[in-house]
Short mmCIF file of C-alpha atoms in Angstrom, two decimals:
data_model
loop_
_atom_site.label_atom_id
_atom_site.label_comp_id
_atom_site.label_asym_id
_atom_site.label_seq_id
_atom_site.Cartn_x
_atom_site.Cartn_y
_atom_site.Cartn_z
CA MET A 1 116.48 97.99 114.66
CA VAL A 2 115.58 100.74 117.09
CA ALA A 3 118.17 102.48 119.22
CA GLU A 4 117.17 103.76 122.61
CA VAL A 5 118.49 107.13 123.67
CA GLU A 6 118.05 108.61 127.11
CA ILE A 7 116.77 112.17 127.09
CA SER A 8 115.90 114.60 129.84
CA PRO A 9 112.29 115.41 130.73
CA ARG A 10 112.80 118.87 129.19
CA GLU A 11 114.07 117.34 125.94
CA ALA A 12 111.02 115.05 125.89
CA GLU A 13 108.76 118.07 126.37
CA VAL A 14 110.41 119.91 123.48
CA LEU A 15 110.11 116.84 121.24
CA ASP A 16 106.41 116.60 122.06
CA LEU A 17 105.95 120.26 121.14
CA VAL A 18 107.84 120.18 117.84
CA GLY A 19 107.57 116.52 116.86
CA ALA A 20 105.00 117.09 114.12
CA HIS A 21 107.22 119.73 112.56
CA LEU A 22 110.14 117.31 112.33
CA SER A 23 108.27 114.96 110.02
CA ASN A 24 109.66 114.35 106.55
CA PRO A 25 106.86 113.10 104.26
CA VAL A 26 109.26 112.13 101.46
CA ALA A 27 111.40 110.03 103.79
CA ASP A 28 108.26 108.52 105.34
CA ALA A 29 106.93 107.50 101.90
CA ILE A 30 110.30 106.02 100.89
CA VAL A 31 110.45 103.94 104.08
CA GLU A 32 106.85 102.77 103.56
CA ARG A 33 107.75 101.82 99.97
CA ALA A 34 110.74 99.81 101.15
CA GLU A 35 108.58 98.00 103.70
CA ALA A 36 105.97 97.23 101.03
CA LEU A 37 108.68 95.82 98.75
CA LEU A 38 110.10 93.66 101.53
CA ASP A 39 106.63 92.41 102.47
CA GLY A 40 105.58 91.84 98.86
CA ASP A 41 102.52 94.01 99.53
CA GLN A 42 101.34 95.18 96.11
CA GLU A 43 98.49 97.29 97.50
CA ALA A 44 100.81 99.19 99.88
CA LEU A 45 103.35 99.59 97.09
CA LEU A 46 100.73 101.26 94.89
CA ALA A 47 99.69 103.49 97.78
CA THR A 48 103.26 104.67 98.27
CA ALA A 49 103.51 105.45 94.55
CA ASP A 50 100.42 107.63 94.95
CA ALA A 51 101.88 109.27 98.05
CA LEU A 52 105.15 110.09 96.25
CA ALA A 53 103.24 111.43 93.24
CA ALA A 54 101.16 113.64 95.55
CA LEU A 55 104.44 115.06 96.86
CA GLY A 56 105.42 115.98 93.30
CA LEU A 57 107.88 113.15 92.78
CA ALA A 58 107.64 111.40 89.45
CA PRO A 59 107.98 107.64 89.32
CA MET A 60 111.59 106.59 88.95
CA THR A 61 112.74 105.11 85.70
CA PHE A 62 115.47 102.58 85.68
CA ALA A 63 116.98 103.01 82.22
CA PRO A 64 120.58 101.84 82.11
CA THR A 65 123.18 104.59 82.03
CA PRO A 66 126.34 104.39 79.89
CA MET A 67 128.30 103.62 83.06
CA MET A 68 126.05 100.63 83.80
CA THR A 69 126.43 99.20 80.32
CA ALA A 70 130.16 99.84 79.83
CA GLU A 71 132.47 96.89 80.08
CA ARG A 72 134.83 97.13 83.00
CA SER A 73 138.47 96.26 82.55
#
């Protein structure tokens, strides 16, 4: 879903000037990973793992925590 927002010509000019500086490579890689998971695209999924590793983020481990394994009353 994409929301449309009306901005002034001056705001558009400023966004053009600073747009590249507003990028968040970690967020971009996470979104690409989510898309790859939804699409079932193994090749893209591996590429996002490489991208996250290049950003210094270790692969996540999903070991259960005590909270996950505790019985709830």
